PDB file of C-alpha atoms in Angstrom:
ATOM      1  CA  UNK A 263     160.283 102.577  75.546  1.00 41.00           C
ATOM      2  CA  UNK A 264     157.795 104.470  77.559  1.00 46.00           C
ATOM      3  CA  UNK A 265     154.341 103.052  77.812  1.00 53.00           C
ATOM      4  CA  UNK A 266     155.397  99.416  78.105  1.00 70.00           C
ATOM      5  CA  UNK A 267     154.961  99.165  81.866  1.00 83.00           C
ATOM      6  CA  UNK A 268     151.320 100.369  81.836  1.00 87.00           C
ATOM      7  CA  UNK A 269     150.636  97.933  78.989  1.00 89.00           C
ATOM      8  CA  UNK A 270     152.088  95.005  80.949  1.00 89.00           C
ATOM      9  CA  UNK A 271     150.171  96.111  84.044  1.00 91.00           C
ATOM     10  CA  UNK A 272     146.983  96.261  81.968  1.00 91.00           C
ATOM     11  CA  UNK A 273     147.298  92.778  80.444  1.00 91.00           C
ATOM     12  CA  UNK A 274     148.615  90.989  83.551  1.00 91.00           C
ATOM     13  CA  UNK A 275     145.178  90.353  85.166  1.00 90.00           C
ATOM     14  CA  UNK A 276     143.968  88.718  81.947  1.00 89.00           C
ATOM     15  CA  UNK A 277     147.139  86.652  81.635  1.00 89.00           C
ATOM     16  CA  UNK A 278     146.817  85.563  85.277  1.00 84.00           C
ATOM     17  CA  UNK A 279     143.126  84.697  84.861  1.00 79.00           C
ATOM     18  CA  UNK A 280     144.003  82.404  81.956  1.00 79.00           C
ATOM     19  CA  UNK A 281     146.782  80.723  83.932  1.00 79.00           C
ATOM     20  CA  UNK A 282     149.246  81.936  81.306  1.00 87.00           C
ATOM     21  CA  UNK A 283     152.664  83.479  81.853  1.00 90.00           C
ATOM     22  CA  UNK A 284     154.408  86.561  80.550  1.00 93.00           C
ATOM     23  CA  UNK A 285     157.923  86.361  79.127  1.00 93.00           C
ATOM     24  CA  UNK A 286     160.161  88.685  77.116  1.00 93.00           C
ATOM     25  CA  UNK A 287     159.077  88.998  73.493  1.00 93.00           C
ATOM     26  CA  UNK A 288     162.473  87.829  72.239  1.00 94.00           C
ATOM     27  CA  UNK A 289     162.036  84.531  74.116  1.00 94.00           C
ATOM     28  CA  UNK A 290     158.720  83.709  72.416  1.00 93.00           C
ATOM     29  CA  UNK A 291     158.321  80.269  70.947  1.00 92.00           C
ATOM     30  CA  UNK A 292     156.154  79.363  67.969  1.00 92.00           C
ATOM     31  CA  UNK A 293     153.110  78.679  70.164  1.00 91.00           C
ATOM     32  CA  UNK A 294     153.421  81.879  72.213  1.00 94.00           C
ATOM     33  CA  UNK A 295     151.417  85.028  71.522  1.00 94.00           C
ATOM     34  CA  UNK A 296     153.539  88.152  71.090  1.00 95.00           C
ATOM     35  CA  UNK A 297     151.880  91.389  72.209  1.00 94.00           C
ATOM     36  CA  UNK A 298     152.942  94.699  70.712  1.00 92.00           C
ATOM     37  CA  UNK A 299     152.496  98.184  72.099  1.00 88.00           C
ATOM     38  CA  UNK A 300     152.825 101.226  69.849  1.00 87.00           C
ATOM     39  CA  UNK A 301     154.329  99.079  67.095  1.00 90.00           C
ATOM     40  CA  UNK A 302     156.955  97.418  69.298  1.00 91.00           C
ATOM     41  CA  UNK A 303     156.882  93.800  70.476  1.00 93.00           C
ATOM     42  CA  UNK A 304     156.750  94.127  74.249  1.00 92.00           C
ATOM     43  CA  UNK A 305     156.000  90.737  75.769  1.00 93.00           C
ATOM     44  CA  UNK A 306     155.003  87.233  74.852  1.00 95.00           C
ATOM     45  CA  UNK A 307     152.238  85.274  76.518  1.00 94.00           C
ATOM     46  CA  UNK A 308     152.709  81.560  76.997  1.00 92.00           C
ATOM     47  CA  UNK A 309     149.291  79.944  77.170  1.00 86.00           C
ATOM     48  CA  UNK A 310     148.799  76.990  79.497  1.00 79.00           C
ATOM     49  CA  UNK A 311     147.919  73.498  78.397  1.00 76.00           C
ATOM     50  CA  UNK A 312     144.147  72.962  78.514  1.00 69.00           C
ATOM     51  CA  UNK A 313     144.338  70.584  81.479  1.00 66.00           C
ATOM     52  CA  UNK A 314     146.395  73.143  83.407  1.00 75.00           C
ATOM     53  CA  UNK A 315     143.802  75.795  82.534  1.00 79.00           C
ATOM     54  CA  UNK A 316     141.061  73.718  84.134  1.00 86.00           C
ATOM     55  CA  UNK A 317     143.095  73.355  87.329  1.00 86.00           C
ATOM     56  CA  UNK A 318     143.707  77.111  87.289  1.00 83.00           C
ATOM     57  CA  UNK A 319     139.997  77.855  86.779  1.00 87.00           C
ATOM     58  CA  UNK A 320     139.052  75.535  89.650  1.00 91.00           C
ATOM     59  CA  UNK A 321     141.616  77.165  91.944  1.00 89.00           C
ATOM     60  CA  UNK A 322     140.293  80.626  91.029  1.00 87.00           C
ATOM     61  CA  UNK A 323     136.736  79.501  91.771  1.00 91.00           C
ATOM     62  CA  UNK A 324     137.851  78.232  95.178  1.00 93.00           C
ATOM     63  CA  UNK A 325     139.526  81.563  95.921  1.00 91.00           C
ATOM     64  CA  UNK A 326     136.355  83.390  94.881  1.00 89.00           C
ATOM     65  CA  UNK A 327     134.210  81.181  97.129  1.00 91.00           C
ATOM     66  CA  UNK A 328     136.684  81.450  99.992  1.00 94.00           C
ATOM     67  CA  UNK A 329     136.556  77.719 100.669  1.00 95.00           C
ATOM     68  CA  UNK A 330     137.090  74.380  98.937  1.00 96.00           C
ATOM     69  CA  UNK A 331     134.543  73.660  96.227  1.00 97.00           C
ATOM     70  CA  UNK A 332     133.812  70.340  97.924  1.00 97.00           C
ATOM     71  CA  UNK A 333     132.390  72.324 100.877  1.00 97.00           C
ATOM     72  CA  UNK A 334     129.736  74.046  98.749  1.00 96.00           C
ATOM     73  CA  UNK A 335     126.088  73.018  98.925  1.00 96.00           C
ATOM     74  CA  UNK A 336     124.451  71.144  96.054  1.00 96.00           C
ATOM     75  CA  UNK A 337     122.990  74.246  94.415  1.00 95.00           C
ATOM     76  CA  UNK A 338     126.353  76.044  94.459  1.00 95.00           C
ATOM     77  CA  UNK A 339     128.053  72.967  92.996  1.00 96.00           C
ATOM     78  CA  UNK A 340     125.485  72.903  90.203  1.00 95.00           C
ATOM     79  CA  UNK A 341     126.276  76.553  89.488  1.00 94.00           C
ATOM     80  CA  UNK A 342     130.010  75.743  89.375  1.00 94.00           C
ATOM     81  CA  UNK A 343     129.300  72.985  86.841  1.00 95.00           C
ATOM     82  CA  UNK A 344     127.191  75.409  84.770  1.00 93.00           C
ATOM     83  CA  UNK A 345     129.993  77.988  84.714  1.00 91.00           C
ATOM     84  CA  UNK A 346     132.596  75.357  83.873  1.00 91.00           C
ATOM     85  CA  UNK A 347     130.485  73.975  81.057  1.00 92.00           C
ATOM     86  CA  UNK A 348     130.105  77.478  79.594  1.00 89.00           C
ATOM     87  CA  UNK A 349     133.896  77.835  79.715  1.00 84.00           C
ATOM     88  CA  UNK A 350     134.440  74.524  77.913  1.00 85.00           C
ATOM     89  CA  UNK A 351     135.827  72.592  80.868  1.00 86.00           C
ATOM     90  CA  UNK A 352     134.212  69.357  79.802  1.00 90.00           C
ATOM     91  CA  UNK A 353     135.865  69.400  76.389  1.00 86.00           C
ATOM     92  CA  UNK A 354     139.180  68.778  78.153  1.00 83.00           C
ATOM     93  CA  UNK A 355     140.223  65.161  78.494  1.00 85.00           C
ATOM     94  CA  UNK A 356     139.337  63.943  81.991  1.00 90.00           C
ATOM     95  CA  UNK A 357     137.468  67.208  82.606  1.00 92.00           C
ATOM     96  CA  UNK A 358     134.510  65.492  84.268  1.00 95.00           C
ATOM     97  CA  UNK A 359     136.814  63.495  86.543  1.00 95.00           C
ATOM     98  CA  UNK A 360     138.829  66.588  87.467  1.00 94.00           C
ATOM     99  CA  UNK A 361     135.719  68.609  88.271  1.00 96.00           C
ATOM    100  CA  UNK A 362     134.128  65.729  90.194  1.00 97.00           C
ATOM    101  CA  UNK A 363     137.246  65.418  92.324  1.00 96.00           C
ATOM    102  CA  UNK A 364     137.329  69.166  93.041  1.00 96.00           C
ATOM    103  CA  UNK A 365     133.636  69.163  93.979  1.00 97.00           C
ATOM    104  CA  UNK A 366     133.914  66.026  96.103  1.00 97.00           C
ATOM    105  CA  UNK A 367     131.238  64.246  94.068  1.00 97.00           C
ATOM    106  CA  UNK A 368     131.128  61.325  91.660  1.00 97.00           C
ATOM    107  CA  UNK A 369     131.413  61.572  87.876  1.00 96.00           C
ATOM    108  CA  UNK A 370     127.807  60.398  87.777  1.00 97.00           C
ATOM    109  CA  UNK A 371     126.758  63.417  89.867  1.00 97.00           C
ATOM    110  CA  UNK A 372     128.584  65.818  87.518  1.00 96.00           C
ATOM    111  CA  UNK A 373     126.819  64.200  84.558  1.00 95.00           C
ATOM    112  CA  UNK A 374     123.512  64.610  86.403  1.00 95.00           C
ATOM    113  CA  UNK A 375     124.255  68.306  86.964  1.00 94.00           C
ATOM    114  CA  UNK A 376     125.090  68.679  83.258  1.00 92.00           C
ATOM    115  CA  UNK A 377     121.910  66.859  82.180  1.00 89.00           C
ATOM    116  CA  UNK A 378     119.792  68.914  84.585  1.00 80.00           C
ATOM    117  CA  UNK A 379     121.195  72.107  83.038  1.00 66.00           C
ATOM    118  CA  UNK A 380     120.396  70.893  79.512  1.00 66.00           C
ATOM    119  CA  UNK A 381     116.862  69.942  80.557  1.00 62.00           C
ATOM    120  CA  UNK A 382     116.176  73.262  82.236  1.00 56.00           C
TER     121      UNK A 382
END
């Protein structure tokens, strides 16, 4: 089945960015997404739970910044909150608490950042 390896290589960065995992197509469960290439089921993608996705997004943001999010200045933390809001992070149960902990601020501060963004 030529062509499968380039397909897997192509989708892997997206799968990794989502915090998902790749598994053989024949091991897919009902909640997994099976990806086909040239009419053949190649792999399945197991999506993470939403709470795990938020942790994965926060870890990726820390890697991008090159330091813990708690070490960022206020303006950079506000930008993190803006990005997370756009990605739906605060729709996840305990999302505000999780983000506040990662940023080293209170829940109240996260709510202030969110309200400031809405007022801007």
